Short mmCIF file of C-alpha atoms (C1' of nucleotides) in Angstrom, two decimals:
data_model
loop_
_atom_site.label_atom_id
_atom_site.label_comp_id
_atom_site.label_asym_id
_atom_site.label_seq_id
_atom_site.Cartn_x
_atom_site.Cartn_y
_atom_site.Cartn_z
CA UNK A 1 0.87 -3.44 3.75
CA UNK A 2 -1.89 -0.86 4.96
CA UNK A 3 -5.48 -2.53 5.70
CA UNK A 4 -8.03 -1.18 7.91
CA UNK A 5 -6.34 -3.25 11.58
CA UNK A 6 -2.87 -1.76 10.27
CA UNK A 7 -5.51 2.21 9.89
CA UNK A 8 -6.58 1.21 12.56
CA UNK A 9 -3.93 0.45 15.26
CA UNK A 10 -2.23 3.82 14.01
CA UNK A 11 -5.75 6.09 14.13
CA UNK A 12 -5.96 4.45 17.62
CA UNK A 13 -2.22 5.82 18.07
CA UNK A 14 -1.97 8.94 16.83
CA UNK A 15 -5.47 9.65 18.55
CA UNK A 16 -3.43 8.84 21.78
CA UNK A 17 -0.79 10.72 21.36
CA UNK A 18 -2.39 14.45 19.63
CA UNK A 19 -5.76 14.79 20.30
CA UNK A 20 -5.63 18.13 21.72
CA UNK A 21 -2.64 19.19 21.10
CA UNK A 22 -1.54 22.28 18.65
CA UNK A 23 -0.07 22.00 15.53
CA UNK A 24 2.72 24.85 15.72
CA UNK A 25 4.47 24.14 12.83
CA UNK A 26 4.45 22.15 9.27
CA UNK A 27 7.57 20.64 7.18
CA UNK A 28 6.83 19.07 3.70
CA UNK A 29 10.16 17.54 2.57
CA UNK A 30 8.43 15.48 -0.69
CA UNK A 31 5.88 18.00 -2.29
CA UNK A 32 4.50 14.93 -4.11
CA UNK A 33 3.04 13.58 -1.43
CA UNK A 34 1.09 16.52 -1.15
CA UNK A 35 -0.72 15.32 -5.09
CA UNK A 36 -2.69 12.51 -5.83
CA UNK A 37 -2.21 8.73 -6.71
CA UNK A 38 -2.04 10.17 -10.21
CA UNK A 39 -1.15 13.55 -10.24
CA UNK A 40 1.78 13.69 -8.02
CA UNK A 41 3.73 16.97 -9.31
CA UNK A 42 2.55 19.99 -7.33
CA UNK A 43 3.94 23.42 -7.04
CA UNK A 44 4.97 25.76 -4.44
CA UNK A 45 1.70 27.10 -3.48
CA UNK A 46 0.55 24.24 -2.65
CA UNK A 47 3.09 23.73 0.11
CA UNK A 48 2.64 26.80 1.32
CA UNK A 49 -0.67 26.60 1.14
CA UNK A 50 -0.61 23.46 3.34
CA UNK A 51 1.81 24.88 5.87
CA UNK A 52 -0.95 27.55 6.98
CA UNK A 53 -3.54 25.68 6.97
CA UNK A 54 -3.01 23.49 9.66
CA UNK A 55 -0.35 25.89 11.28
CA UNK A 56 -2.08 27.38 14.82
CA UNK A 57 -4.95 24.64 14.78
CA UNK A 58 -5.30 22.28 17.48
CA UNK A 59 -6.25 18.11 17.06
CA UNK A 60 -9.42 17.68 18.09
CA UNK A 61 -9.14 13.71 16.97
CA UNK A 62 -8.45 11.47 15.26
CA UNK A 63 -10.48 9.36 13.18
CA UNK A 64 -11.18 7.10 10.08
CA UNK A 65 -13.13 5.08 7.19
CA UNK A 66 -12.03 1.69 5.72
CA UNK A 67 -7.83 2.87 4.91
CA UNK A 68 -9.25 6.91 5.02
CA UNK A 69 -7.84 8.48 8.37
CA UNK A 70 -7.91 11.51 9.50
CA UNK A 71 -7.18 14.54 11.71
CA UNK A 72 -10.14 16.80 12.36
CA UNK A 73 -8.45 20.47 13.14
CA UNK A 74 -10.37 23.08 15.48
CA UNK A 75 -9.19 26.87 15.43
CA UNK A 76 -10.91 29.18 18.64
CA UNK A 77 -12.53 28.66 22.22
CA UNK A 78 -15.78 26.76 20.89
CA UNK A 79 -12.66 23.82 18.96
CA UNK A 80 -15.57 22.75 16.29
CA UNK A 81 -14.15 20.32 13.86
CA UNK A 82 -13.70 22.59 11.26
CA UNK A 83 -10.75 20.90 8.97
CA UNK A 84 -9.45 18.18 8.08
CA UNK A 85 -5.94 16.54 7.86
CA UNK A 86 -6.77 14.00 5.33
CA UNK A 87 -3.86 10.91 5.78
CA UNK A 88 -3.73 7.52 3.83
CA UNK A 89 -1.35 5.37 4.28
CA UNK A 90 -0.97 3.53 0.75
CA UNK A 91 0.79 0.58 0.61
CA UNK A 92 3.99 1.85 2.47
CA UNK A 93 3.44 5.23 4.54
CA UNK A 94 3.76 5.16 7.88
CA UNK A 95 3.02 7.98 11.11
CA UNK A 96 5.35 8.10 12.88
CA UNK A 97 5.24 10.09 16.88
CA UNK A 98 8.70 10.92 17.51
CA UNK A 99 10.33 13.88 20.23
CA UNK A 100 11.10 17.49 18.07
CA UNK A 101 15.80 15.94 18.48
CA UNK A 102 14.73 12.51 17.08
CA UNK A 103 17.14 12.16 14.09
CA UNK A 104 14.98 11.56 10.58
CA UNK A 105 14.06 8.73 8.38
CA UNK A 106 15.31 9.13 5.01
CA UNK A 107 11.80 8.43 3.65
CA UNK A 108 10.22 11.05 6.05
CA UNK A 109 7.56 13.14 3.69
CA UNK A 110 6.47 15.40 5.79
CA UNK A 111 6.53 16.57 9.63
CA UNK A 112 4.00 18.32 12.33
CA UNK A 113 5.13 20.09 15.02
CA UNK A 114 2.97 19.57 17.84
CA UNK A 115 2.42 21.25 21.36
CA UNK A 116 0.72 19.59 24.43
CA UNK A 117 1.28 20.98 27.49
CA UNK A 118 4.88 20.51 28.64
CA UNK A 119 5.26 18.57 25.79
CA UNK A 120 6.36 19.03 21.50
CA UNK A 121 6.02 15.65 20.28
CA UNK A 122 6.86 15.58 15.78
CA UNK A 123 4.05 13.62 13.97
CA UNK A 124 6.02 12.50 11.38
CA UNK A 125 4.46 11.06 7.58
CA UNK A 126 7.22 8.43 6.42
CA UNK A 127 6.43 6.37 2.93
CA UNK A 128 9.11 4.42 1.11
CA UNK A 129 6.96 4.41 -2.21
CA UNK A 130 4.76 8.22 -2.00
CA UNK A 131 1.49 5.83 -2.33
CA UNK A 132 -0.02 7.46 0.65
CA UNK A 133 -0.34 11.27 0.62
CA UNK A 134 -1.23 14.23 2.97
CA UNK A 135 -3.81 16.84 2.45
CA UNK A 136 -6.42 19.89 4.24
CA UNK A 137 -9.26 19.68 3.66
CA UNK A 138 -13.16 20.24 4.88
CA UNK A 139 -15.53 18.12 6.30
CA UNK A 140 -18.37 17.28 4.76
CA UNK A 141 -21.76 14.81 5.97
CA UNK A 142 -21.69 11.36 4.12
CA UNK A 143 -23.08 7.65 5.17
CA UNK A 144 -23.96 9.49 8.03
CA UNK A 145 -20.88 11.15 9.45
CA UNK A 146 -18.34 14.08 8.73
CA UNK A 147 -16.11 13.10 6.46
CA UNK A 148 -13.24 15.43 4.51
CA UNK A 149 -14.23 16.03 0.66
CA UNK A 150 -12.42 13.55 -1.01
CA UNK A 151 -13.47 10.65 1.19
CA UNK A 152 -17.37 11.72 0.14
CA UNK A 153 -17.26 8.00 -1.93
CA UNK A 154 -16.21 5.78 0.60
CA UNK A 155 -18.61 3.17 1.54
CA UNK A 156 -19.36 2.66 5.46
CA UNK A 157 -16.71 -0.14 7.24
CA UNK A 158 -17.38 -3.09 8.83
CA UNK A 159 -16.13 -1.35 11.69
CA UNK A 160 -18.91 1.81 12.09
CA UNK A 161 -21.78 1.26 13.61
CA UNK A 162 -22.92 2.76 10.51
CA UNK A 163 -21.83 -0.13 8.95
CA UNK A 164 -25.00 -1.40 6.84
CA UNK A 165 -24.19 -5.93 5.84
CA UNK A 166 -27.98 -6.05 3.86
CA UNK A 167 -27.61 -2.86 1.96
CA UNK A 168 -23.93 -3.76 1.35
CA UNK A 169 -24.98 -7.34 0.14
CA UNK A 170 -28.36 -5.99 -1.63
CA UNK A 171 -25.53 -3.35 -3.92
CA UNK A 172 -22.92 -6.16 -4.61
CA UNK A 173 -25.74 -9.20 -5.73
CA UNK A 174 -26.11 -6.60 -8.50
CA UNK A 175 -22.03 -6.59 -9.18
CA UNK A 176 -21.07 -9.17 -12.61
CA UNK A 177 -17.38 -8.51 -11.76
CA UNK A 178 -15.44 -11.54 -9.58
CA UNK A 179 -15.99 -11.39 -5.77
CA UNK A 180 -12.32 -11.13 -5.23
CA UNK A 181 -12.68 -7.51 -7.47
CA UNK A 182 -15.96 -6.79 -5.33
CA UNK A 183 -14.74 -6.82 -2.31
CA UNK A 184 -12.32 -4.07 -3.25
CA UNK A 185 -14.67 -1.36 -4.24
CA UNK A 186 -14.11 1.05 -1.54
CA UNK A 187 -17.30 1.95 -2.20
CA UNK A 188 -19.39 -0.90 -1.24
CA UNK A 189 -17.59 -2.05 1.49
CA UNK A 190 -15.18 -0.20 3.00
CA UNK A 191 -11.47 -1.28 4.47
CA UNK A 192 -10.81 -4.51 2.94
CA UNK A 193 -7.81 -4.95 0.63
CA UNK A 194 -6.03 -7.34 -1.51
CA UNK A 195 -4.42 -9.48 2.12
CA UNK A 196 -8.22 -9.83 3.98
CA UNK A 197 -10.10 -10.51 0.73
CA UNK A 198 -8.25 -13.15 -0.12
CA UNK A 199 -7.85 -14.84 3.45
CA UNK A 200 -12.03 -14.21 3.88
CA UNK A 201 -12.58 -15.95 -0.20
CA UNK A 202 -10.82 -18.81 1.67
CA UNK A 203 -11.48 -18.89 5.03
CA UNK A 204 -16.10 -18.92 3.03
CA UNK A 205 -14.46 -21.19 0.21
CA UNK A 206 -15.74 -19.21 -2.09
CA UNK A 207 -13.82 -18.97 -4.99
CA UNK A 208 -12.35 -15.32 -6.11
CA UNK A 209 -13.48 -15.35 -9.49
CA UNK A 210 -16.94 -16.20 -8.18
CA UNK A 211 -19.52 -13.51 -10.09
CA UNK A 212 -21.89 -12.23 -7.40
CA UNK A 213 -25.31 -11.93 -9.58
CA UNK A 214 -24.87 -15.09 -9.44
CA UNK A 215 -24.23 -16.26 -6.12
CA UNK A 216 -26.60 -16.69 -3.54
CA UNK A 217 -27.57 -13.69 -0.68
CA UNK A 218 -26.05 -16.50 1.72
CA UNK A 219 -22.61 -17.19 -0.20
CA UNK A 220 -22.35 -13.22 -0.49
CA UNK A 221 -23.69 -12.35 3.40
CA UNK A 222 -20.50 -15.01 4.18
CA UNK A 223 -17.98 -13.64 2.07
CA UNK A 224 -19.17 -10.25 3.96
CA UNK A 225 -19.02 -11.86 7.15
CA UNK A 226 -15.69 -13.08 6.64
CA UNK A 227 -13.98 -10.21 5.91
CA UNK A 228 -15.32 -8.36 9.05
CA UNK A 229 -13.72 -11.32 11.53
CA UNK A 230 -10.92 -11.98 9.46
CA UNK A 231 -10.36 -7.89 9.61
CA UNK A 232 -11.34 -7.75 13.97
CA UNK A 233 -8.46 -10.91 14.32
CA UNK A 234 -6.03 -8.76 12.80
CA UNK A 235 -6.83 -5.82 14.73
CA UNK A 236 -7.03 -7.93 17.65
CA UNK A 237 -2.57 -8.39 17.16
CA UNK A 238 -2.15 -4.81 15.23
CA UNK A 239 -2.44 -6.36 11.98
CA UNK A 240 -0.08 -7.34 9.48
CA UNK A 241 3.70 -7.10 9.18
CA UNK A 242 5.75 -8.63 6.11
CA UNK A 243 8.52 -6.28 7.21
CA UNK A 244 9.22 -2.96 8.11
CA UNK A 245 7.02 -0.96 5.50
CA UNK A 246 4.25 -1.62 8.16
CA UNK A 247 4.72 -0.03 11.18
CA UNK A 248 2.10 1.23 14.27
CA UNK A 249 3.17 4.96 15.73
CA UNK A 250 5.61 3.52 18.10
CA UNK A 251 7.08 1.66 15.12
CA UNK A 252 5.84 -2.18 16.29
CA UNK A 253 4.75 -3.93 13.42
CA UNK A 254 2.14 -6.41 13.84
CA UNK A 255 1.88 -9.98 14.54
CA UNK A 256 -1.01 -11.58 11.91
CA UNK A 257 0.73 -12.64 8.96
CA UNK A 258 1.76 -15.53 10.97
CA UNK A 259 -2.28 -16.50 10.89
CA UNK A 260 -2.34 -15.95 6.92
CA UNK A 261 -3.43 -19.29 5.26
CA UNK A 262 -3.61 -18.53 1.22
CA UNK A 263 -1.70 -14.79 1.33
CA UNK A 264 1.37 -14.71 0.20
CA UNK A 265 2.23 -18.74 -0.07
CA UNK A 266 1.27 -20.16 -3.61
CA UNK A 267 2.48 -23.21 -4.52
CA UNK A 268 2.52 -24.07 0.36
CA UNK A 269 0.68 -27.21 1.47
CA UNK A 270 -3.12 -25.80 2.03
CA UNK A 271 -3.63 -26.08 5.29
CA UNK A 272 -6.87 -27.37 5.30
CA UNK A 273 -6.93 -30.36 2.61
CA UNK A 274 -3.58 -29.77 1.37
CA UNK A 275 -3.59 -29.40 -1.65
CA UNK A 276 -1.26 -27.21 -3.47
CA UNK A 277 -2.53 -22.99 -3.12
CA UNK A 278 -2.18 -21.43 -6.41
CA UNK A 279 -2.13 -17.73 -7.59
CA UNK A 280 -4.02 -15.96 -9.87
CA UNK A 281 -4.06 -12.07 -11.16
CA UNK A 282 -7.97 -10.42 -10.82
CA UNK A 283 -7.80 -6.68 -11.18
CA UNK A 284 -4.43 -6.60 -11.57
CA UNK A 285 -3.89 -7.86 -7.80
CA UNK A 286 -1.83 -11.30 -7.10
CA UNK A 287 -4.92 -13.72 -5.47
CA UNK A 288 -4.38 -16.36 -3.82
CA UNK A 289 -6.31 -19.12 -3.54
CA UNK A 290 -7.50 -23.02 -2.55
CA UNK A 291 -9.17 -25.00 -5.78
CA UNK A 292 -9.98 -27.96 -3.17
CA UNK A 293 -11.79 -26.08 -0.50
CA UNK A 294 -12.67 -23.24 -2.89
CA UNK A 295 -14.36 -24.44 -6.36
CA UNK A 296 -14.86 -23.05 -9.01
CA UNK A 297 -17.74 -21.91 -10.13
CA UNK A 298 -20.15 -24.08 -12.04
CA UNK A 299 -21.20 -21.51 -15.29
CA UNK A 300 -17.13 -20.47 -16.15
"C1'" DG B 1 -23.22 2.84 -15.76
"C1'" DC B 2 -19.81 0.01 -15.14
"C1'" DA B 3 -15.85 -2.99 -15.64
"C1'" DG B 4 -10.88 -3.55 -17.45
"C1'" DG B 5 -6.66 -1.79 -17.48
"C1'" DC B 6 -3.76 1.48 -16.82
"C1'" DA B 7 -0.04 5.73 -14.11
"C1'" DC B 8 1.65 6.57 -10.00
"C1'" DC B 9 6.94 5.32 -7.13
"C1'" DT B 10 10.17 2.22 -4.39
"C1'" DG B 11 13.02 -1.41 -3.31
"C1'" DA B 12 14.06 -6.13 -3.45
"C1'" DT B 13 15.08 -9.90 -6.61
"C1'" DC B 14 15.96 -11.83 -10.33
"C1'" DG B 15 18.94 -13.46 -14.51
"C1'" DC B 16 22.55 -12.48 -18.08
"C1'" DT C 1 30.36 -6.71 -9.98
"C1'" DG C 2 26.08 -4.33 -12.31
"C1'" DC C 3 22.75 -3.38 -14.93
"C1'" DG C 4 18.22 -3.39 -16.80
"C1'" DA C 5 13.68 -6.40 -15.95
"C1'" DT C 6 9.97 -7.49 -12.67
"C1'" DC C 7 7.34 -7.33 -9.42
"C1'" DA C 8 4.18 -6.42 -5.47
"C1'" DG C 9 0.21 -2.99 -4.26
"C1'" DG C 10 -3.48 1.41 -3.33
"C1'" DT C 11 -5.95 4.32 -5.78
"C1'" DG C 12 -7.85 8.37 -9.48
"C1'" DC C 13 -8.47 8.76 -13.85
"C1'" DC C 14 -9.39 6.49 -18.72
"C1'" DT C 15 -10.89 3.93 -22.28
"C1'" DG C 16 -14.34 1.29 -24.61
#
DNA sequence: GCAGGCACCTGATCGC
DNA sequence: TGCGATCAGGTGCCTG
């Protein structure tokens, strides 16, 4: 399940393989990939518009904010960024670089034909569950940099230079929802998904149902620091993988799943105290925690 | 404005 | 063996 470390691994690979390449053609195999998460059905004109918009443009760079990734596209000699090709991997999306003659994976939803020097490559978007999406959008300013128009509400992530943890803690301290839900709120801090939210709260010893507005600022800071460090650790080993659903551009899995301390371990012994890992649902998401190491808030 | 819940989607798994 | 129900989860949208 791609979260920030996984998306960053993919972005780095895509940048290495595609920066400077020209898009000579595109194919949309499943038009639903161009829709939004709630409106999957798009018409033929959207497919034609997508192909027309990207064909002939040059890829300047692969960029990322949180779990949103995009290719900045330019045209002509100036190569000033004009457009973005937004890519969200959703739950099961993969961006993979192939030789043009390679057989397509059965869940390939779209492909770009690229030329870079003498090389011809395919950049393929593979997505089993179609929770991911693609789209061509103008670039606009948000949180100190140019981002695709539909990502302006996404806050800076902990790996960005513009990330301001004090400001995030200030905003978080106003929230009256569970801290687990606050960490997943991409308008507060981006990039944290269900897996790393559970791991971060365990490392910081914070119960997932704690209310930020009733939690000491030092504890909120510790939780945020923990989220940043757990994602940095995961990035160092290429992210997390439980199965074949997440791989990088070369089709390789990450190894951080071997370091997960609570996620997916309900009913098993806590590595810290030997107690039993429990699971509950917060905001519709499975939440794993140790009731001994993460004491319930007294005000519950 | 804020918080919670649901839809989108497919494949694996489970129970009957 | 085959079928239906359930579960997993990121995001956008709707409702209270």
